[in-house]
mmCIF file of C-alpha atoms in Angstrom:
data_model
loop_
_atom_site.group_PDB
_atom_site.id
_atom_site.type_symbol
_atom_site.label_atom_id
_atom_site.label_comp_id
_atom_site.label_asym_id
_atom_site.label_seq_id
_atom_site.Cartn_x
_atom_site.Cartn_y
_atom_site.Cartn_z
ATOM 1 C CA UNK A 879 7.219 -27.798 42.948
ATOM 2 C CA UNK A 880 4.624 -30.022 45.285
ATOM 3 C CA UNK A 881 2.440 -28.665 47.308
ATOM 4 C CA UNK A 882 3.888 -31.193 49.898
ATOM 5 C CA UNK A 883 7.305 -29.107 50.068
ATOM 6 C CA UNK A 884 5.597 -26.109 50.859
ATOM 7 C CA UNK A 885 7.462 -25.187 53.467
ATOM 8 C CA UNK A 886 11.175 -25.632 51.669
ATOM 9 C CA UNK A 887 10.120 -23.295 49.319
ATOM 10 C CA UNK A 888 12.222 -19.834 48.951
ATOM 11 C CA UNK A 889 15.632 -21.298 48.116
ATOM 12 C CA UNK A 890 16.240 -23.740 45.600
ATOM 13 C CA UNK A 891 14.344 -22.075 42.185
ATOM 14 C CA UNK A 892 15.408 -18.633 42.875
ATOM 15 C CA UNK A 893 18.913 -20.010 42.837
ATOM 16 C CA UNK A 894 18.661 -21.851 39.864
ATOM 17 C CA UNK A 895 16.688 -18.924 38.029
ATOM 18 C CA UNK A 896 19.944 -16.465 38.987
ATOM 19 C CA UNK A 897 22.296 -19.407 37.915
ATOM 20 C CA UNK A 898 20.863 -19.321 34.414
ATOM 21 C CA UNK A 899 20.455 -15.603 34.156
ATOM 22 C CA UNK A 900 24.112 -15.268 35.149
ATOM 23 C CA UNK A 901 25.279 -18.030 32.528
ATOM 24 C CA UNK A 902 22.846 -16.976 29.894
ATOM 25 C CA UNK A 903 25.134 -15.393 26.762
ATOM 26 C CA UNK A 904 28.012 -17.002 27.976
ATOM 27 C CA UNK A 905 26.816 -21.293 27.590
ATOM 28 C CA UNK A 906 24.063 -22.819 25.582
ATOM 29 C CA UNK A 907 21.353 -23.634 27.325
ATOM 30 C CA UNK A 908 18.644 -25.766 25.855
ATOM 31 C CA UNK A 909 15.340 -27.499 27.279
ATOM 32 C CA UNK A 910 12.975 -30.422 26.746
ATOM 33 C CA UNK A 911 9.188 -29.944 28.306
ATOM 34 C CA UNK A 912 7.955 -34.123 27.821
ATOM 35 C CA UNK A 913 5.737 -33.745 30.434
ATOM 36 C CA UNK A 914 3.958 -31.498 32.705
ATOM 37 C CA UNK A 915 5.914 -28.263 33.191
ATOM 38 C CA UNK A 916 4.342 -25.723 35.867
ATOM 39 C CA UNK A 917 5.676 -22.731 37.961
ATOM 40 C CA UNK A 918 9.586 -22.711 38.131
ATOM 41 C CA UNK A 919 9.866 -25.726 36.169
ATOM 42 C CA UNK A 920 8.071 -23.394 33.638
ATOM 43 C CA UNK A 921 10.487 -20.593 34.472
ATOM 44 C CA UNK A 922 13.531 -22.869 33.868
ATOM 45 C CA UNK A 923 12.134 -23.144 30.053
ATOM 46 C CA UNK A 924 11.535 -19.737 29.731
ATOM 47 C CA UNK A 925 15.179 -18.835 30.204
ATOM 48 C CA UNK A 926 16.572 -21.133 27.816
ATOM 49 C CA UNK A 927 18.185 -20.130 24.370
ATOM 50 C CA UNK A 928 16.050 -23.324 22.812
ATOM 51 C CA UNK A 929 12.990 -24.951 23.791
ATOM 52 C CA UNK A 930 11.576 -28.102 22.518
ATOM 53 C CA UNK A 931 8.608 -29.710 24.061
ATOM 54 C CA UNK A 932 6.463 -33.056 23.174
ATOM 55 C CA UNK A 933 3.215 -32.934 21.324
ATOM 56 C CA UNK A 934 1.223 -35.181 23.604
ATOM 57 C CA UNK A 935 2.183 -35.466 26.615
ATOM 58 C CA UNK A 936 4.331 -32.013 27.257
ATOM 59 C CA UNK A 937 2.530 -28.773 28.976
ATOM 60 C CA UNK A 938 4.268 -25.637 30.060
ATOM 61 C CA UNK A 939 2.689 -22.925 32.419
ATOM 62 C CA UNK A 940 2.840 -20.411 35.356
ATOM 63 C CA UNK A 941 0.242 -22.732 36.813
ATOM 64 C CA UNK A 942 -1.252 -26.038 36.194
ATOM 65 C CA UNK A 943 -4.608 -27.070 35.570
ATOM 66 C CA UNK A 944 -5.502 -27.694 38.816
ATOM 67 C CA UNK A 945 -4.554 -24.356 40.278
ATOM 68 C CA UNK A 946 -7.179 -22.657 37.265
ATOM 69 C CA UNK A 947 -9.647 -24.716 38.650
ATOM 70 C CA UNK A 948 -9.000 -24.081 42.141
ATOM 71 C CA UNK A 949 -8.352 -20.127 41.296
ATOM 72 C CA UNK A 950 -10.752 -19.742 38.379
ATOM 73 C CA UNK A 951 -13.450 -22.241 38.759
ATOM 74 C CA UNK A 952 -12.342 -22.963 34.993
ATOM 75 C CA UNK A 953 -11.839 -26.621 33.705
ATOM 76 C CA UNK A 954 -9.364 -27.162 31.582
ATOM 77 C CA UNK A 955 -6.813 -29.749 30.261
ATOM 78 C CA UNK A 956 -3.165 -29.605 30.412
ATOM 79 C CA UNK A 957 -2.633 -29.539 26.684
ATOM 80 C CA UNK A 958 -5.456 -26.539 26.387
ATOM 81 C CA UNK A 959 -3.754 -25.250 28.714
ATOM 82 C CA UNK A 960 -0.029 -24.842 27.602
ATOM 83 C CA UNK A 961 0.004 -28.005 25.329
ATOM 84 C CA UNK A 962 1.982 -28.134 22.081
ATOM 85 C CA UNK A 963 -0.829 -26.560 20.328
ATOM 86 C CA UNK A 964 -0.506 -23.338 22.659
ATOM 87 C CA UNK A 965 2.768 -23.206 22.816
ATOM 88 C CA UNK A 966 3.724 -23.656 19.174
ATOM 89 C CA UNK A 967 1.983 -21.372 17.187
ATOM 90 C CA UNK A 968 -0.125 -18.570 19.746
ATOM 91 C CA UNK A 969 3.688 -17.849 22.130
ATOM 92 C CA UNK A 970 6.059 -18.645 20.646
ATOM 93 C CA UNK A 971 7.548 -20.416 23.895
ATOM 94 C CA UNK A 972 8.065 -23.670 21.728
ATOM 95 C CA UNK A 973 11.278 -23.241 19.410
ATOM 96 C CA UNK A 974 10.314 -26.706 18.251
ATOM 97 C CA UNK A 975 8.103 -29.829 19.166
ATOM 98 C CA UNK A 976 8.818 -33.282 18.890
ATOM 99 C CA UNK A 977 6.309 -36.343 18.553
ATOM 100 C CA UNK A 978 8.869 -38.317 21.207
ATOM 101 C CA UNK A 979 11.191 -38.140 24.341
ATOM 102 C CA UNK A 980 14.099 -39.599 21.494
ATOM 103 C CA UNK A 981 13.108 -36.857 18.823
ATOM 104 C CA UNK A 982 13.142 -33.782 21.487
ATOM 105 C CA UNK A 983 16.494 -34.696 22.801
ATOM 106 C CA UNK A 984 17.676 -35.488 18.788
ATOM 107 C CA UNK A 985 16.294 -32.165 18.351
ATOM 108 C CA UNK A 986 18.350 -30.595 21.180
ATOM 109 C CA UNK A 987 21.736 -32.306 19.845
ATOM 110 C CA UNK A 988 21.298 -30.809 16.690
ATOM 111 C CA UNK A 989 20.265 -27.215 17.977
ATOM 112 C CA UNK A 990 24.019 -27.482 20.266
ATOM 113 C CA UNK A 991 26.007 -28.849 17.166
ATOM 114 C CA UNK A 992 25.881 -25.556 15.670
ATOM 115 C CA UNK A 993 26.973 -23.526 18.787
ATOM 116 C CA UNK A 994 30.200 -23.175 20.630
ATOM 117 C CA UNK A 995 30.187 -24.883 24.749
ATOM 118 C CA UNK A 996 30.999 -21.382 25.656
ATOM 119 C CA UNK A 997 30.731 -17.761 24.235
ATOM 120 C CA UNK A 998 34.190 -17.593 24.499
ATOM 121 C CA UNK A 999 34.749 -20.120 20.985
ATOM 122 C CA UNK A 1000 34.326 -20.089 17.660
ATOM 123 C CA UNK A 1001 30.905 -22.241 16.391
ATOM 124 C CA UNK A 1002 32.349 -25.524 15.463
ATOM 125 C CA UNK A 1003 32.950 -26.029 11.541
ATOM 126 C CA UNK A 1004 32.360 -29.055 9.429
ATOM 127 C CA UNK A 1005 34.188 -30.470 6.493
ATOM 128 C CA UNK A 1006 31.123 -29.866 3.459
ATOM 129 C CA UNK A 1007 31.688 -31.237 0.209
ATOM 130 C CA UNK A 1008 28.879 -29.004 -1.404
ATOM 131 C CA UNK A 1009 30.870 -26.896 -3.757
ATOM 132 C CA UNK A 1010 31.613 -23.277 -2.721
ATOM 133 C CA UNK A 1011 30.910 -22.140 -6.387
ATOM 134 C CA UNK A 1012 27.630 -23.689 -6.951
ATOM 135 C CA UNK A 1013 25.369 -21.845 -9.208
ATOM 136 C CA UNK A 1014 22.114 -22.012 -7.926
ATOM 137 C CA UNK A 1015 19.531 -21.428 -11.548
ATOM 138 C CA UNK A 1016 16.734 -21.804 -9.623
ATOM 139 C CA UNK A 1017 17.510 -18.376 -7.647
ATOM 140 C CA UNK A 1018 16.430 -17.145 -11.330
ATOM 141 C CA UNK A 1019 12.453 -18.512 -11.291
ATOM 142 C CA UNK A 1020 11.645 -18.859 -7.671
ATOM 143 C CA UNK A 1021 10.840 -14.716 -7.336
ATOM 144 C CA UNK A 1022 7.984 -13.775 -9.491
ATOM 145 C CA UNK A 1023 8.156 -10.647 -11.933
ATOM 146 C CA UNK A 1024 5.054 -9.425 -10.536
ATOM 147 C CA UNK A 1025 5.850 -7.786 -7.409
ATOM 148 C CA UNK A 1026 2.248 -8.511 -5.814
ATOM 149 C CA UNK A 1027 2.656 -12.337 -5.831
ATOM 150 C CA UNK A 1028 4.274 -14.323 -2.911
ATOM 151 C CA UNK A 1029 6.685 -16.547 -2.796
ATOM 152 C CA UNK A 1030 8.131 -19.243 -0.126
ATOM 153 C CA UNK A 1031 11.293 -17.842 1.017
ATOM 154 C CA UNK A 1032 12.267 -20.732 2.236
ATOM 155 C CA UNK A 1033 12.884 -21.728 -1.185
ATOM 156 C CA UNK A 1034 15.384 -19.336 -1.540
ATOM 157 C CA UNK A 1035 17.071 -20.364 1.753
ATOM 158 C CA UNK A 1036 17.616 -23.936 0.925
ATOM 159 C CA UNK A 1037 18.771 -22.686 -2.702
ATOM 160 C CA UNK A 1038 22.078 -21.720 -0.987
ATOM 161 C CA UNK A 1039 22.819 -22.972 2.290
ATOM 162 C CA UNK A 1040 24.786 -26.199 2.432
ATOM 163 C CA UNK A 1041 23.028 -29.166 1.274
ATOM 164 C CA UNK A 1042 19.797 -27.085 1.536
ATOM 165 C CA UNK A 1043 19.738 -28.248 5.509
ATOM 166 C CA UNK A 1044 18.259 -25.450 7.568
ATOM 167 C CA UNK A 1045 17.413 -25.874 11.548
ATOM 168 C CA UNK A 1046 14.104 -23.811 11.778
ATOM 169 C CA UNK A 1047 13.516 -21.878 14.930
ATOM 170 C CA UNK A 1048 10.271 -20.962 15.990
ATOM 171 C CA UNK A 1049 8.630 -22.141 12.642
ATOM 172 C CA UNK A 1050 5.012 -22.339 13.235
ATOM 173 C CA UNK A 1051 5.091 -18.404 15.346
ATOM 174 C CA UNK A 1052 5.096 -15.181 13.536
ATOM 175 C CA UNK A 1053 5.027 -16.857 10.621
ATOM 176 C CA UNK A 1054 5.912 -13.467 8.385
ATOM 177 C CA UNK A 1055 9.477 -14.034 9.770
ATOM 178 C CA UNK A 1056 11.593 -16.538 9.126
ATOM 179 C CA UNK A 1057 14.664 -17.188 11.636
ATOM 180 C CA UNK A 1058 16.787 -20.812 11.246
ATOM 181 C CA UNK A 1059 20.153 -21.867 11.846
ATOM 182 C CA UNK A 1060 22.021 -23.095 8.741
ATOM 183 C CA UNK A 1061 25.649 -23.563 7.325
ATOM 184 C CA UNK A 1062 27.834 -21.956 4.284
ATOM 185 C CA UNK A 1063 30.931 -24.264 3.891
ATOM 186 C CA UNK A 1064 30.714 -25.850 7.092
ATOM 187 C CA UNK A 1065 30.524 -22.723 8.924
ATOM 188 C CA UNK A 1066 27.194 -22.344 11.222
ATOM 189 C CA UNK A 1067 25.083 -19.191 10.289
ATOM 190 C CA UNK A 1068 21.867 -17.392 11.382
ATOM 191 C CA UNK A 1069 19.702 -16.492 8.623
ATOM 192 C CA UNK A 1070 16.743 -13.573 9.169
ATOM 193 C CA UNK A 1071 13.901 -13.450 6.525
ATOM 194 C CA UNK A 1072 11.070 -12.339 5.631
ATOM 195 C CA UNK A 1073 8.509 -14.133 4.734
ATOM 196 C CA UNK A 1074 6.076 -13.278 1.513
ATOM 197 C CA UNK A 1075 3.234 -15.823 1.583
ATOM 198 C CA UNK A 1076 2.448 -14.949 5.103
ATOM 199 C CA UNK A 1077 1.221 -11.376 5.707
ATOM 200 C CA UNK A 1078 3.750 -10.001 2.490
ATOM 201 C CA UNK A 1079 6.587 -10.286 5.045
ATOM 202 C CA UNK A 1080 5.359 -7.098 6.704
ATOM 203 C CA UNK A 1081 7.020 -7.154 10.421
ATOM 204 C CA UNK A 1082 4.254 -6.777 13.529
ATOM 205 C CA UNK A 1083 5.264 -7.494 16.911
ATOM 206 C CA UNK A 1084 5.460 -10.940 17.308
ATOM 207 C CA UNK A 1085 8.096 -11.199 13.931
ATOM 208 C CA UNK A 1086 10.007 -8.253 15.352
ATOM 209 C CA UNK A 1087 10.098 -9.779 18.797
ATOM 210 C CA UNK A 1088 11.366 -13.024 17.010
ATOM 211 C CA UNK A 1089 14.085 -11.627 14.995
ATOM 212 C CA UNK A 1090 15.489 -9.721 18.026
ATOM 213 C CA UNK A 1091 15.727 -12.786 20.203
ATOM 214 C CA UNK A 1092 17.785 -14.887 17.578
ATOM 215 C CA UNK A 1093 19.748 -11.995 16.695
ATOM 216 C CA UNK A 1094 20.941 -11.641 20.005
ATOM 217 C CA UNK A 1095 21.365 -15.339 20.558
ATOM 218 C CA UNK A 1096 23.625 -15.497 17.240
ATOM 219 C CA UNK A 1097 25.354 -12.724 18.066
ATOM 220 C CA UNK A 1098 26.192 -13.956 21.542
ATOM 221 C CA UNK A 1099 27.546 -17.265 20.529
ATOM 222 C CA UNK A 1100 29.661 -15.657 17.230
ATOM 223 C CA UNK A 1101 27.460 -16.856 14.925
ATOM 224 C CA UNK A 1102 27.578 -14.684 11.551
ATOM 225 C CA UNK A 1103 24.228 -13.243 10.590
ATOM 226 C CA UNK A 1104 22.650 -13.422 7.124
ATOM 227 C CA UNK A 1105 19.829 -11.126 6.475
ATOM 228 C CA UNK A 1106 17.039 -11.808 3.333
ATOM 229 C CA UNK A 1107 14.866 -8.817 2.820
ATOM 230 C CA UNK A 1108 11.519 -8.976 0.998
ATOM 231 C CA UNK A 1109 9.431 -6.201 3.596
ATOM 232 C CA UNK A 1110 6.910 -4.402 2.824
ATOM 233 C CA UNK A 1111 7.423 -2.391 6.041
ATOM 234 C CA UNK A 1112 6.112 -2.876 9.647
ATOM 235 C CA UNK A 1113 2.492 -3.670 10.360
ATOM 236 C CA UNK A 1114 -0.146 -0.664 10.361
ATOM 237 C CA UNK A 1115 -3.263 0.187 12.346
ATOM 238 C CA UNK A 1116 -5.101 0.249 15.249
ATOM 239 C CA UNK A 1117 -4.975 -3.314 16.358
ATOM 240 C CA UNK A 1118 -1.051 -3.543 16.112
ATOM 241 C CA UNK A 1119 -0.228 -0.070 17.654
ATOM 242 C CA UNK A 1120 -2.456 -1.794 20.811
ATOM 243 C CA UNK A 1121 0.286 -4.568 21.090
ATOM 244 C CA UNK A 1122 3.084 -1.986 21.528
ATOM 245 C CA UNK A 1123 4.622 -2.033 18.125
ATOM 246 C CA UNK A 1124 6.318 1.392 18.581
ATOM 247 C CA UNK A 1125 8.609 0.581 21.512
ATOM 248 C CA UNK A 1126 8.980 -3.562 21.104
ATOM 249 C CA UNK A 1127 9.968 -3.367 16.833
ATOM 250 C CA UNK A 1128 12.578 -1.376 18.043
ATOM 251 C CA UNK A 1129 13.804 -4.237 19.676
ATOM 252 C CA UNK A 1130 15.430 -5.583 16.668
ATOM 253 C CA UNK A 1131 17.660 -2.271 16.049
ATOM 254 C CA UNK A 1132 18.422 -2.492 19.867
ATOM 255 C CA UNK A 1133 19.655 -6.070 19.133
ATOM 256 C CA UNK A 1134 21.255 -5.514 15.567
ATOM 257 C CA UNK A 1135 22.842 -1.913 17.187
ATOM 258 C CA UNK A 1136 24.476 -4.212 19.675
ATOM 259 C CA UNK A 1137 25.779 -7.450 17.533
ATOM 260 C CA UNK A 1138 29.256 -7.732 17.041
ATOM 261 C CA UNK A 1139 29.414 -10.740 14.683
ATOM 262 C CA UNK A 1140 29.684 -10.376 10.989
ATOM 263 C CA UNK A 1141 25.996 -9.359 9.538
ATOM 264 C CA UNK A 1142 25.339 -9.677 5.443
ATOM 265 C CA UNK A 1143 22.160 -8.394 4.263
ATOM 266 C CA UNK A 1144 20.810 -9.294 0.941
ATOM 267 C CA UNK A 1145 17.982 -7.346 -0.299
ATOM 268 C CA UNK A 1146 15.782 -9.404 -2.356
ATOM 269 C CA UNK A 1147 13.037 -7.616 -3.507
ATOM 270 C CA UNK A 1148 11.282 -4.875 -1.765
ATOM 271 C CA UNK A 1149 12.719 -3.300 1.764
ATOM 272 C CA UNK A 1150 10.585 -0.279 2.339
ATOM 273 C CA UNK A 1151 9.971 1.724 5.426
ATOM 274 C CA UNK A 1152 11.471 0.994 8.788
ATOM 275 C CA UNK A 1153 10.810 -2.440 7.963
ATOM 276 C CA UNK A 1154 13.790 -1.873 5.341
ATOM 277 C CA UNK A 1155 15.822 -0.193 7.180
ATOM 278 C CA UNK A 1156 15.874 -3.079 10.259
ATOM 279 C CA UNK A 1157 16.041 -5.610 7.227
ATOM 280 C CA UNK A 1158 18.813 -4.372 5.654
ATOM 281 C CA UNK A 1159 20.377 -0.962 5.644
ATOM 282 C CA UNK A 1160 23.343 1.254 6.723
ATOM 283 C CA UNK A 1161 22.055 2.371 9.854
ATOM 284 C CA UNK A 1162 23.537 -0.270 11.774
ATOM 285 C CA UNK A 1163 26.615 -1.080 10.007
ATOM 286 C CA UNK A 1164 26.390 -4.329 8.176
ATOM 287 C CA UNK A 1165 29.724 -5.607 7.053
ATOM 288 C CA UNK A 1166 27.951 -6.098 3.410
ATOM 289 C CA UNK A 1167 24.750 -4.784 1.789
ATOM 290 C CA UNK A 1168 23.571 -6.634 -1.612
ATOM 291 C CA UNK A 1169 21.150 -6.376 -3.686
ATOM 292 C CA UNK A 1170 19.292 -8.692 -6.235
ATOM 293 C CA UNK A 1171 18.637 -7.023 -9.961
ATOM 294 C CA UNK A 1172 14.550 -7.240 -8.558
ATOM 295 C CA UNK A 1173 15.588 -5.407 -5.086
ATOM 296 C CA UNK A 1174 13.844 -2.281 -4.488
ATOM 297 C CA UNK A 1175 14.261 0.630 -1.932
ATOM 298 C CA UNK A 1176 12.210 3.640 -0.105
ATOM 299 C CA UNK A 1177 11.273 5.614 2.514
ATOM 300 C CA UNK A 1178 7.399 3.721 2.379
ATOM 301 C CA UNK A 1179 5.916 1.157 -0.042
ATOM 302 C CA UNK A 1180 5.204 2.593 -3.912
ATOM 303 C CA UNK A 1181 1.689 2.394 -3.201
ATOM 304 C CA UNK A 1182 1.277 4.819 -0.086
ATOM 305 C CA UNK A 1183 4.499 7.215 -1.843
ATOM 306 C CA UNK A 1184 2.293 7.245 -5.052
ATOM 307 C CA UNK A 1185 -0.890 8.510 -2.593
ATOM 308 C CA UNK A 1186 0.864 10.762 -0.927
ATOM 309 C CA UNK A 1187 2.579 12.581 -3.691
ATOM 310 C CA UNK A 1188 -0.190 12.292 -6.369
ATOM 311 C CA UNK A 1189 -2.985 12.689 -4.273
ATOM 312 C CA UNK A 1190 -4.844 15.772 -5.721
ATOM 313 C CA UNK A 1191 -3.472 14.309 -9.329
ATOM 314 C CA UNK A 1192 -5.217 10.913 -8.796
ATOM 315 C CA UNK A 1193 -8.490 12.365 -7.369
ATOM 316 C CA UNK A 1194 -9.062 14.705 -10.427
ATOM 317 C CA UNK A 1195 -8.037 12.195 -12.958
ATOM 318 C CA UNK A 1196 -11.107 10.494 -15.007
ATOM 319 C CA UNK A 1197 -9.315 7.109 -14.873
ATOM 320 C CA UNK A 1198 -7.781 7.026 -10.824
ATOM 321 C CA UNK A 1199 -6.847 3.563 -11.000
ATOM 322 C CA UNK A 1200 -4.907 3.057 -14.525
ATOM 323 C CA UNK A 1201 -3.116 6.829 -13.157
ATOM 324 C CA UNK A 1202 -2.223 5.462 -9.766
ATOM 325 C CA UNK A 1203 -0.773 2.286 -11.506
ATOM 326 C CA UNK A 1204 1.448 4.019 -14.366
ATOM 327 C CA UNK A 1205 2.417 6.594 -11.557
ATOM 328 C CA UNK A 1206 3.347 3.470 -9.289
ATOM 329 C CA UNK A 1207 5.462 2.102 -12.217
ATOM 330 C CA UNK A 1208 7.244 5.455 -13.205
ATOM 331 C CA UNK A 1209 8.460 5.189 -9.026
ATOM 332 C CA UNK A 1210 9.322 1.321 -9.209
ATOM 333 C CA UNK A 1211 11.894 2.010 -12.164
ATOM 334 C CA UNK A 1212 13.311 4.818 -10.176
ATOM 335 C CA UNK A 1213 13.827 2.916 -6.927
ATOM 336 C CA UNK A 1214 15.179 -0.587 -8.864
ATOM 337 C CA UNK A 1215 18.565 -1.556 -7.332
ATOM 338 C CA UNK A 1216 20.660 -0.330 -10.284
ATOM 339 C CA UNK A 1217 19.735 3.062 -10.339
ATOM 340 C CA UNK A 1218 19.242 3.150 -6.144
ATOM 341 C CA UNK A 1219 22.231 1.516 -4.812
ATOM 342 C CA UNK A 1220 24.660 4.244 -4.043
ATOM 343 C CA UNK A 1221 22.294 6.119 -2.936
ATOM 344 C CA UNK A 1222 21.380 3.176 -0.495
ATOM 345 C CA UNK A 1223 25.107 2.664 0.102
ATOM 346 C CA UNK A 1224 24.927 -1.084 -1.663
ATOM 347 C CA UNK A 1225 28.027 -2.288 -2.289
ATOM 348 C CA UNK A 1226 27.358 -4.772 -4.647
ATOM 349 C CA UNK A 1227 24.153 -5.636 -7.457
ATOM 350 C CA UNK A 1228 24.611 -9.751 -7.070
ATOM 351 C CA UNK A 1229 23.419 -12.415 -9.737
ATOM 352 C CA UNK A 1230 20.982 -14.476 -7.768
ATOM 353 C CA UNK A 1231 22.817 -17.450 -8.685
ATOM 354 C CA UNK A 1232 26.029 -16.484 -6.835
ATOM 355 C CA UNK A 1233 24.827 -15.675 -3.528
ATOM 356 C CA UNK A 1234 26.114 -18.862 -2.518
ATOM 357 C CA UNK A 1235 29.543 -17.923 -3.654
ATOM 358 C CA UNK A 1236 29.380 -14.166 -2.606
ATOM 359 C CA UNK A 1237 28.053 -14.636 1.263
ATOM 360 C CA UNK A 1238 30.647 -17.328 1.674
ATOM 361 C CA UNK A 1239 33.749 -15.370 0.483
ATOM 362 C CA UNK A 1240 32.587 -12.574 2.277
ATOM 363 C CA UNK A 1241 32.288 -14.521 5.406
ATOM 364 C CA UNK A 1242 35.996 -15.700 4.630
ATOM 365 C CA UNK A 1243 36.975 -12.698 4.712
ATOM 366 C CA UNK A 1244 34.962 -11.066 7.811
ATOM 367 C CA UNK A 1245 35.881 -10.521 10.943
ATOM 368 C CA UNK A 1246 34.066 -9.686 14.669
ATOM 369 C CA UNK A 1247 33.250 -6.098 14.809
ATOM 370 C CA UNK A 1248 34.351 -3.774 17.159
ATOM 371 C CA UNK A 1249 31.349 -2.069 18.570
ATOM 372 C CA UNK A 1250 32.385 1.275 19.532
ATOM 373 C CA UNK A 1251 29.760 1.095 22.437
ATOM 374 C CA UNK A 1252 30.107 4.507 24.951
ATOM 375 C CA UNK A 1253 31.128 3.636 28.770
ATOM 376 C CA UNK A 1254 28.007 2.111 30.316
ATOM 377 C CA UNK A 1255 26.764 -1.008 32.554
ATOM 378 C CA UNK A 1256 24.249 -2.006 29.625
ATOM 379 C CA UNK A 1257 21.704 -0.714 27.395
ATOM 380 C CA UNK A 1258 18.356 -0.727 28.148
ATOM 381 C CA UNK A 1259 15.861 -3.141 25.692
ATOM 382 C CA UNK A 1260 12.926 -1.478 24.624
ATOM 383 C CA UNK A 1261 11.049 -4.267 26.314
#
């Protein structure tokens, strides 16, 4: 907007904002910020399924630097403002940033190739010559033993998918959570993971409010859903309960409640409290549950059970710490996968090395669910 078509203002953005809101679900819509993006130029972005904006010369906000100063008194640049650097890693409102106009819109091509035009197709599929039976060995080294130690689950990701080609979405936000856009035998997929060597994977609001978004964007545009669970729950404490974490984590049952495409979950190593049960669990009805041998299951992590249920044991003992660790053992080799996974309703203990070959005959074989939903207009989001 200018300030010199003040008075045509009340029609045209409005319009355009219920245009996209009435579209949104049903066609793509994608975004490029490469320069100065303020008010409803700003709004535009914000209802987009994918955002991409320009490192150096792109800035998105409800208002531009010159309307701080003239509000505020406060001087600022543009790119302190709602530059790359804001919008990348602090909001999340960047899905990705280019360092050109050419790489943004390269970057937009590639987001669209693995979507439908419409909500009303199937994502399109590519011939792949990477063998649907490749045994991945590495799946075997790239978890450590000891179940304190992190590990890059990307790793892991590019260990299966075709060609080990992922399109990462949102890469440098919540960090702990890993959501990209990937293919198994041609066949576009959305992958969900935690991530270990930031924060153990645990799930705080921004990662939950992540997760929920892409779920619903795969799920609108029938892309299948692959879920990798190494959680150590969802975030505790004082600071986190301040950002809402009750009502907006629940934002990613409210989206996985609601999906209708084909969801695998995998569990990796650890899924424990209801950061196990969003990651990978019966409650919502995936079409598969797995496990790896090193996958483990509970109600909270070993170390709080242990506390809880050894408490007056532990403070009387003359050696706490060696107790509390032989206690946590004794509980790890009761919750392994093997002895857990009926109880979990698993349906399968998986060789890490085929989980190539498993997620892509399952997705063979899978079909969109019907989601039983009860006579209503919509749901509500836990917003």
């Amino acid at each position: 907007a200018r300030a010199q078509d003040l008075d045509a203002f009340g029609y045209f953005y409005p319009e355009m904002w219920y245009d996209q809101v009435r579209i949104s679900g049903w066609v793509p819509m994608a975004g490029a910020a490469v320069g100065p993006c303020y008010a409803g130029h700003a709004n535009i972005a914000g209802l987009c399924d994918f955002v991409t904006m320009t490192r150096q010369t792109a800035s998105i906000g409800v208002g531009g630097s010159h309307l701080v100063r003239a509000s505020l008194s406060m001087d600022i640049t543009p790119l302190e403002l709602g530059g790359a650097q804001v919008h990348e890693p602090i909001t999340g409102v960047a899905d990705q940033v280019a360092d050109s106009d050419e790489q943004a819109i390269a970057q937009i091509k590639e987001f669209l190739s693995f979507l439908p035009t419409n909500a009303g197709l199937e994502p399109p599929v590519i011939s792949c010559n990477d063998p649907v039976d490749r045994r991945e060995e590495s799946l075997l080294r790239i978890v450590p033993f000891e179940h304190h130690k992190g590990y890059d689950m990307y790793r892991v990701i590019r260990a299966f998918v075709d060609h080990g080609h992922i399109f990462d979405i949102k890469p440098k936000w919540a960090k702990n959570m890993i959501t990209c856009l990937a293919r198994l035998n041609g066949r576009p997929v959305g992958i969900v993971a935690n991530q270990p060597i930031f924060m153990a994977g645990v799930i705080d609001t921004p990662a939950a409010e992540k997760m929920a978004h892409f779920v619903e964007m795969c799920d609108a545009f029938n892309i299948p859903l692959v879920l990798l669970a190494d959680v150590p729950g969802f975030m505790v404490g004082p600071e986190h309960e301040r950002t809402g974490l009750v009502r907006r984590s629940m934002k990613t049952l409210y989206a996985l409640g609601h999906c209708t495409v084909p969801i695998v979950c995998v569990i990796i190593r650890k899924a424990f409290g209801m950061g196990g049960y969003v990651m990978g669990s019966r409650g919502y009805r995936p079409n598969l549950l797995v496990g790896w041998p090193s996958a483990e299951m509970g109600g909270m992590g070993l170390g709080g059970a242990v506390e809880i249920m050894h408490r007056r044991r532990i403070a009387e003992s003359d050696r706490p710490d060696e107790l509390r660790a032989e206690l946590i053992e004794e509980l790890r080799a009761k919750m392994r996968a093997l002895p857990t996974a009926r109880f979990y309703g698993f349906d399968d203990v998986i060789d890490p090395r085929d989980t190539r070959r498993k997620l892509i005959h399952a997705f063979s074989l899978l079909t969109v669910k019907d989601p039983h939903l009860p006579p209503k207009k919509h749901g509500i989001n836990p917003m």
